[in-house]
Coordinates of C-alpha atoms and ligand atoms in Angstrom, one line a residue:
M260 CA -0.1 0.0 0.4
T261 CA 1.3 3.7 -1.1
A262 CA 0.3 7.1 0.2
I263 CA -1.1 8.9 -1.9
A264 CA -1.3 12.8 -1.4
Q265 CA -4.9 14.5 -4.0
A266 CA -7.2 16.8 -3.6
F267 CA -5.1 20.0 -3.3
S268 CA -6.2 23.8 -3.5
R269 CA -5.2 27.0 -2.2
Y270 CA -6.4 30.4 -0.9
L271 CA -4.5 34.1 -1.8
P272 CA -6.2 37.3 -0.6
P273 CA -6.8 39.3 -2.7
K274 CA -5.2 41.7 -2.4
V275 CA -2.3 42.0 -4.9
V276 CA 1.0 44.2 -3.2
T277 CA 3.2 45.5 -6.7
N278 CA 7.6 45.7 -5.9
D279 CA 5.9 49.2 -7.3
D280 CA 2.9 49.7 -4.7
L281 CA 6.5 48.6 -1.7
S282 CA 8.5 51.7 -2.6
K283 CA 6.2 53.7 -1.7
L284 CA 6.7 52.3 2.6
M285 CA 10.5 51.8 2.0
E286 CA 13.6 52.8 -0.2
T287 CA 13.4 49.3 -3.1
S288 CA 13.0 49.8 -6.2
D289 CA 10.2 47.3 -9.0
E290 CA 14.6 46.3 -10.3
W291 CA 15.7 45.5 -7.3
I292 CA 13.6 42.9 -6.2
Q293 CA 12.3 41.1 -9.2
K294 CA 16.1 41.2 -10.8
R295 CA 18.0 39.5 -7.3
T296 CA 14.9 37.2 -7.1
G297 CA 12.0 37.7 -9.7
I298 CA 8.9 38.5 -7.4
K299 CA 6.5 41.1 -9.4
E300 CA 3.2 40.7 -6.8
R301 CA 1.9 39.4 -3.9
R302 CA -0.5 38.9 -1.7
F303 CA -1.3 40.7 1.6
V304 CA -4.7 40.1 3.9
E305 CA -7.0 42.7 5.1
A306 CA -7.9 43.3 8.6
P307 CA -9.5 41.0 10.2
T308 CA -8.0 37.7 7.8
T309 CA -5.7 35.9 9.9
T310 CA -3.4 32.4 8.7
S311 CA -5.8 30.4 10.2
D312 CA -9.3 31.6 7.7
L313 CA -6.3 31.2 4.9
A314 CA -6.7 28.2 5.7
V315 CA -10.2 27.4 6.1
E316 CA -10.7 29.2 2.3
A317 CA -7.7 26.7 1.0
A318 CA -9.3 23.2 3.0
K319 CA -12.7 23.6 1.5
G320 CA -11.6 22.8 -1.6
T321 CA -10.0 20.1 -0.3
L322 CA -12.9 18.6 1.5
E323 CA -15.4 19.4 -1.6
Q324 CA -13.8 17.6 -3.6
L325 CA -13.3 14.5 -0.9
E326 CA -17.5 13.9 -1.8
G327 CA -18.6 14.1 1.4
K328 CA -15.6 10.9 3.1
P329 CA -14.2 12.8 6.7
V330 CA -11.4 13.7 7.6
D331 CA -9.7 12.1 10.8
A332 CA -6.8 14.0 11.6
I333 CA -5.4 17.1 10.4
I334 CA -1.7 18.4 10.1
A335 CA -0.9 22.4 9.8
A336 CA 2.4 24.0 9.3
T337 CA 2.9 27.8 10.0
L338 CA 5.2 29.6 11.0
S339 CA 2.6 32.3 11.8
P340 CA 0.2 31.6 13.6
D341 CA -3.3 33.9 14.6
F342 CA -2.5 33.1 18.6
D343 CA 2.0 32.6 20.4
F344 CA -0.6 30.1 21.3
P345 CA -2.7 27.9 20.8
G346 CA -1.7 26.9 17.3
I347 CA -3.8 27.1 14.0
G348 CA -5.0 23.1 13.8
V349 CA -7.2 23.8 16.7
L350 CA -8.8 26.7 14.5
V351 CA -9.0 24.9 11.8
Q352 CA -11.2 21.7 13.2
T353 CA -13.4 24.6 14.4
K354 CA -13.5 26.8 11.9
L355 CA -14.5 24.2 8.9
G356 CA -16.8 22.1 12.4
L357 CA -15.2 19.6 11.3
P358 CA -15.5 16.8 14.3
E359 CA -13.2 16.2 17.3
I360 CA -10.4 15.2 15.6
P361 CA -6.5 15.7 16.7
A362 CA -4.8 18.2 14.9
F363 CA -1.3 18.6 15.1
D364 CA 0.6 21.8 14.4
I365 CA 4.5 22.3 12.7
R366 CA 7.0 24.9 13.3
N367 CA 9.4 23.4 10.1
Q368 CA 9.1 27.4 8.3
C369 CA 9.6 27.0 4.6
S370 CA 10.0 23.1 5.4
G371 CA 6.6 22.7 7.7
F372 CA 4.9 21.5 4.6
L373 CA 7.1 18.7 3.3
Y374 CA 8.3 17.6 7.3
S375 CA 3.9 18.0 7.6
L376 CA 3.4 15.6 4.8
E377 CA 6.2 12.8 6.2
L378 CA 4.1 13.4 9.2
A379 CA 1.0 12.0 7.5
K380 CA 2.5 9.3 5.0
A381 CA 3.2 7.5 8.2
L382 CA 0.1 7.8 9.8
V383 CA -1.8 6.3 6.8
L384 CA 0.4 4.1 6.2
Q385 CA 0.3 3.2 10.0
K386 CA -3.9 3.3 9.6
Q387 CA -2.9 5.2 12.9
Y388 CA -5.6 7.7 10.8
E389 CA -7.5 7.2 7.0
R390 CA -7.3 11.1 6.1
I391 CA -5.5 13.7 7.3
L392 CA -5.9 17.2 5.7
V393 CA -2.8 18.7 5.4
V394 CA -2.3 22.1 5.0
G395 CA -0.1 25.1 4.8
A396 CA -0.7 29.1 5.2
E397 CA 1.2 32.1 6.2
V398 CA 0.0 35.5 7.3
H399 CA 4.1 37.5 6.4
S400 CA 2.8 40.9 6.1
T401 CA 2.0 41.7 9.9
G402 CA 5.5 40.7 10.7
I403 CA 7.5 41.9 8.3
D404 CA 9.3 45.6 8.5
L405 CA 7.6 47.6 6.2
T406 CA 10.9 49.9 6.9
S407 CA 14.1 50.1 5.0
R408 CA 15.3 48.6 7.8
G409 CA 13.7 45.6 7.3
R410 CA 13.7 45.8 3.6
D411 CA 16.1 43.0 2.5
I412 CA 13.4 40.9 4.1
A413 CA 9.6 42.6 3.6
V414 CA 9.8 42.5 0.3
L415 CA 10.7 38.6 0.0
F416 CA 6.7 37.1 1.6
G417 CA 3.2 37.5 1.0
D418 CA 0.6 35.3 2.4
G419 CA -1.7 31.9 1.6
A420 CA -2.1 28.6 2.2
G421 CA -2.4 25.6 0.3
T422 CA -4.1 22.2 1.3
C423 CA -4.4 18.1 1.0
V424 CA -5.9 15.3 1.8
V425 CA -3.7 12.1 2.4
S426 CA -4.2 8.7 3.0
A427 CA -3.3 4.7 2.0
E428 CA -5.1 4.5 -1.1
E429 CA -4.4 3.7 -3.7
H430 CA -6.0 5.3 -6.5
A431 CA -7.7 9.0 -5.9
S432 CA -11.4 10.0 -6.2
S433 CA -10.4 13.7 -6.1
R434 CA -11.1 16.1 -9.5
I435 CA -7.3 16.6 -9.7
P436 CA -4.6 14.9 -10.2
A437 CA -3.3 12.6 -7.0
L438 CA 0.4 12.9 -6.3
R439 CA 1.7 8.5 -4.9
L440 CA 4.4 10.6 -1.9
L441 CA 7.3 7.9 -3.3
Q442 CA 11.3 8.5 -1.0
S443 CA 11.4 11.5 1.0
E444 CA 14.4 12.8 2.7
M445 CA 14.1 15.7 6.1
H446 CA 16.7 16.7 7.4
S447 CA 17.4 20.0 9.9
D448 CA 20.6 22.0 11.5
G449 CA 19.8 24.4 14.0
A450 CA 23.9 25.8 14.7
H451 CA 22.6 27.8 12.2
A452 CA 18.5 29.4 14.0
S453 CA 20.3 32.5 14.3
K454 CA 20.7 32.7 10.7
L455 CA 16.8 33.6 10.3
W456 CA 14.7 34.2 13.3
C457 CA 12.2 35.7 15.1
Q458 CA 13.8 36.2 18.1
H459 CA 10.7 38.1 19.5
I460 CA 8.2 36.7 22.0
G461 CA 9.8 34.5 22.7
S462 CA 11.0 31.7 26.4
A463 CA 14.5 33.2 25.6
H464 CA 13.4 36.2 27.2
F465 CA 13.8 37.3 30.9
P466 CA 11.6 38.6 33.4
T467 CA 9.6 38.0 30.3
R468 CA 8.9 37.0 26.9
V469 CA 7.7 40.7 25.3
T470 CA 10.7 43.5 26.8
Q471 CA 10.2 47.3 25.3
E472 CA 14.0 47.2 24.9
L473 CA 13.7 43.9 21.6
L474 CA 10.5 45.8 20.5
D475 CA 12.3 49.3 20.7
E476 CA 15.1 46.7 18.3
A477 CA 13.1 45.8 16.2
K478 CA 13.9 42.3 17.3
C479 CA 9.4 40.9 17.1
F480 CA 10.3 41.1 13.0
P481 CA 12.4 38.7 12.1
T482 CA 16.7 38.7 10.9
M483 CA 18.7 36.7 7.6
E484 CA 21.8 36.4 6.8
G485 CA 21.1 36.9 3.5
K486 CA 23.9 35.9 2.1
K487 CA 24.5 32.7 3.9
V488 CA 21.1 31.6 3.7
F489 CA 21.1 31.2 0.0
E490 CA 23.9 29.7 0.3
H491 CA 22.6 27.3 2.4
A492 CA 19.5 26.8 0.5
V493 CA 21.1 26.2 -2.5
K494 CA 23.6 23.2 -1.9
R495 CA 21.0 21.7 1.3
M496 CA 18.5 21.6 -1.7
V497 CA 20.8 20.3 -4.5
E498 CA 21.9 17.5 -2.1
V499 CA 18.5 16.3 -0.6
S500 CA 16.7 16.2 -3.9
H501 CA 19.7 13.7 -5.2
S502 CA 20.1 11.7 -2.3
V503 CA 15.4 11.2 -2.6
L504 CA 16.4 10.3 -5.9
A505 CA 18.8 7.9 -5.5
K506 CA 16.6 6.0 -3.2
E507 CA 14.2 5.5 -6.5
G508 CA 17.1 4.2 -8.4
I509 CA 15.8 7.0 -10.5
P510 CA 18.3 10.0 -12.9
A511 CA 16.5 13.8 -12.7
S512 CA 16.3 13.7 -16.1
K513 CA 13.9 11.1 -15.3
V514 CA 11.9 13.9 -13.2
R515 CA 8.4 15.9 -15.2
L516 CA 8.4 18.9 -12.5
V517 CA 9.8 20.0 -10.1
V518 CA 8.0 22.6 -7.2
P519 CA 10.2 23.7 -5.4
H520 CA 10.2 25.6 -2.0
Q521 CA 10.0 30.0 -3.4
A522 CA 12.5 31.5 -1.8
N523 CA 14.3 32.8 -3.8
L524 CA 13.9 32.7 -8.7
R525 CA 17.8 33.3 -8.3
I526 CA 18.2 30.2 -5.4
N527 CA 15.8 27.7 -7.6
T528 CA 17.8 28.5 -10.6
M529 CA 20.8 26.7 -9.2
V530 CA 18.9 24.2 -8.2
G531 CA 17.6 24.0 -11.5
D532 CA 21.3 24.2 -13.1
A533 CA 22.8 21.4 -9.9
L534 CA 20.0 18.7 -11.0
G535 CA 20.0 19.4 -15.1
V536 CA 16.3 20.2 -14.7
P537 CA 16.5 23.2 -17.4
G538 CA 13.6 25.8 -16.3
D539 CA 10.4 25.3 -18.0
R540 CA 10.6 22.0 -15.9
L541 CA 10.2 24.0 -13.0
F542 CA 7.4 25.1 -11.4
N543 CA 8.1 28.6 -10.0
T544 CA 4.6 30.8 -8.7
I545 CA 7.4 33.0 -6.6
E546 CA 6.9 36.0 -9.5
R547 CA 2.8 36.0 -8.3
Y548 CA 3.1 35.5 -4.6
G549 CA 6.7 35.9 -3.2
N550 CA 7.5 33.8 -0.8
T551 CA 4.6 32.1 1.7
T552 CA 6.6 29.7 3.7
A553 CA 4.5 26.3 4.4
A554 CA 1.9 27.6 2.0
T555 CA 4.4 27.2 -1.4
I556 CA 4.7 23.7 -2.2
P557 CA 0.5 22.8 -2.0
I558 CA 0.5 26.6 -4.1
G559 CA 2.7 25.6 -6.1
L560 CA 1.5 22.1 -6.6
S561 CA -2.2 22.5 -7.1
H562 CA -1.0 25.8 -9.8
A563 CA 1.0 23.1 -11.1
L564 CA -1.5 19.8 -11.1
M565 CA -4.1 21.8 -12.6
E566 CA -1.6 24.3 -15.1
V567 CA 0.6 20.8 -16.7
P568 CA 0.3 18.6 -19.2
L569 CA 1.5 15.4 -17.1
H570 CA 0.4 11.8 -17.3
P571 CA 0.2 9.4 -14.6
E572 CA 3.5 7.7 -13.7
D573 CA 4.9 11.3 -14.3
Y574 CA 7.5 12.0 -11.4
I575 CA 7.5 15.2 -9.9
L576 CA 10.0 16.7 -7.2
S577 CA 9.3 18.6 -4.4
C578 CA 12.4 19.9 -2.2
A579 CA 12.4 23.3 0.8
F580 CA 14.7 24.6 2.0
G581 CA 14.7 27.4 5.6
S582 CA 15.0 28.6 8.8
G583 CA 16.0 26.3 11.2
F584 CA 17.9 25.1 9.0
T585 CA 15.4 22.4 7.8
W586 CA 15.8 21.5 4.7
G587 CA 13.8 17.9 2.6
A588 CA 12.6 16.4 -0.8
T589 CA 9.8 14.7 -1.6
L590 CA 9.9 12.6 -4.8
M591 CA 6.2 12.5 -5.5
Q592 CA 4.6 10.8 -8.8
V593 CA 0.8 11.2 -10.7
V594 CA -1.4 8.7 -9.8
Ligands
ACO641 N1 15.3 46.5 -1.8 C1 17.1 47.8 -2.9 N2 17.6 47.4 -1.1 C2 17.9 46.4 -0.7 C3 16.9 45.1 -0.5 C4 15.9 45.9 -1.4 N3 15.0 45.0 -1.3 N4 18.0 44.6 0.4 C5 18.8 45.0 0.3 N5 19.4 46.3 -0.5 C6 20.4 46.4 -0.7 C7 21.3 46.2 1.2 O1 21.7 46.4 2.0 C8 22.2 46.0 0.1 O2 23.4 47.2 0.0 P1 24.9 47.3 -0.5 O3 25.3 47.2 -1.0 O4 24.6 49.3 -0.2 O5 25.3 47.1 0.8 C9 22.5 45.4 -1.8 O6 21.0 45.9 -1.6 C10 22.9 44.1 -1.9 O7 22.3 43.0 -0.8 P2 22.7 41.5 0.1 O8 22.1 41.5 0.7 O9 23.7 42.2 -0.3 O10 21.3 40.3 -1.7 P3 21.4 39.6 -2.5 O11 22.7 39.4 -3.6 O12 22.3 38.7 -1.7 O13 20.4 38.8 -2.2 C11 18.0 38.7 -1.0 C12 19.6 39.6 -1.4 C13 17.5 38.7 -1.5 C14 17.7 38.5 0.6 C15 19.0 36.9 -0.9 O14 20.3 37.0 0.1 C16 17.8 36.3 -0.5 O15 16.8 35.6 -1.3 N6 18.5 34.7 1.0 C17 17.5 33.9 0.7 C18 17.2 34.3 1.3 C19 15.8 32.5 1.5 O16 16.2 31.9 1.2 N7 15.4 32.3 3.2 C20 14.9 30.7 3.6 C21 13.1 30.5 3.7 S1 12.8 31.7 4.5 C22 12.1 31.3 5.5 O17 12.1 29.6 6.3 C23 11.1 31.0 7.1

C-alpha cells in the first residue's frame, strides 16, 4: 500500500501588493526586487483575516473534492499562527465544523509542508488515521518590517494557504490529479538557527517574553543573513534532491516537474542547473506570490497539477529549505 496526496487546493487573499506599492513604504525598487529575487507581486491579507482563515478557505476546496469522505486528523504547518498558542490546527478544526479529531501543529517554516507530508504518510501507512487534512498557511504581511530597515526581508514574503489530503490508497477520487508519495528525506541543523529567525516573543527572554527593549530594537521582526541562507539553500536542496532520486533509482532527467520552495528565483534556477533540470521543468510561483513559506509548496502543486499537462506515473519532485535550518525533499508520482 502506498500513501497518496490528493485534492490539492489553495487560497490567496485578493489584495495584490506590487513592488511599486512597496517602494512607497521603503527604499526599494521594482528593478531591485525583480533582479535579485524574481518577485513581481505578492498577496497581503486585510484585517481581520488570519492565517487560520486562509487555511480554512483553502481546505474548503480540498474537502469539496472528497465528496463527503471524512478526514480524521489535521496536520497544520505555519510559522505565523493566529496566536502564540494554541496553534492553527484547532482553529481550522472548529472553523470547518469538523468533529473532535486531533490537530497537529508543525513548526518547520519553509520546510513545514514537506515535514507535514512526511508525518501524514507515516500515520496513514501505520493505519493510525485514514484521511489526514494537511495544511500550509501563512500571514507574513503583519509580521514583517515594512520600512527601509526591514527591506531585505519584507520584499520577499507574501500571504496564502495550500491544502491537500493524505491517505493510504492506490487510487484517488479527487478532481485534480493525485500524487503518490514515494521517497522522501528531511533534515535539520539548529546550529544555524540565528541566521534566519524571529527572536521575539520567546521563552529565551527574561523576565518576560515581551520586553520593551526587544520591541525598540525591532526584534519582533524576522532577521536573516541573506547570503548565508542563500548558499545553504542551494547546497542543501540539491543534496537532498539527489539523495531521494538515488533512493528511487532514477536520474533527475526522469523528473517531469520540479516544484520547489519559492524563496528566490535565483535559488531555484541554481538548484535546477545543478540537478540538470531545465527551466521548462521547473515550476515557479514566486513572481506572483513571493515566499509564502509553509504554504508555498501546496500552492505550487495545486497550480502545477491543474495547469501542466501531466500523465500517470510522471515524477514530480519538491524540495525546500528554510529557517532552522530545516530542509527536505519529497519525490512523488502522478497517480
Ligand atoms: N531593495 C533595495 N536594496 C536592497 C534591498 C531591497 N529590498 N534589500 C537589500 N538591499 C541592498 C542591501 O542593503 C545591499 O546594499 P549595499 O551593497 O549598499 O550594502 C545590497 O542591496 C545587496 O544586498 P545583499 O543582501 O547582498 O543582496 P543579495 O543579492 O544577497 O539578495 C536576498 C538579498 C534577496 C535576501 C538574498 O540574499 C536571498 O534571497 N537570501 C535567501 C532567502 C531565503 O532563502 N530564505 C529562506 C526561506 S525563508 C524562511 O524559511 C522563513
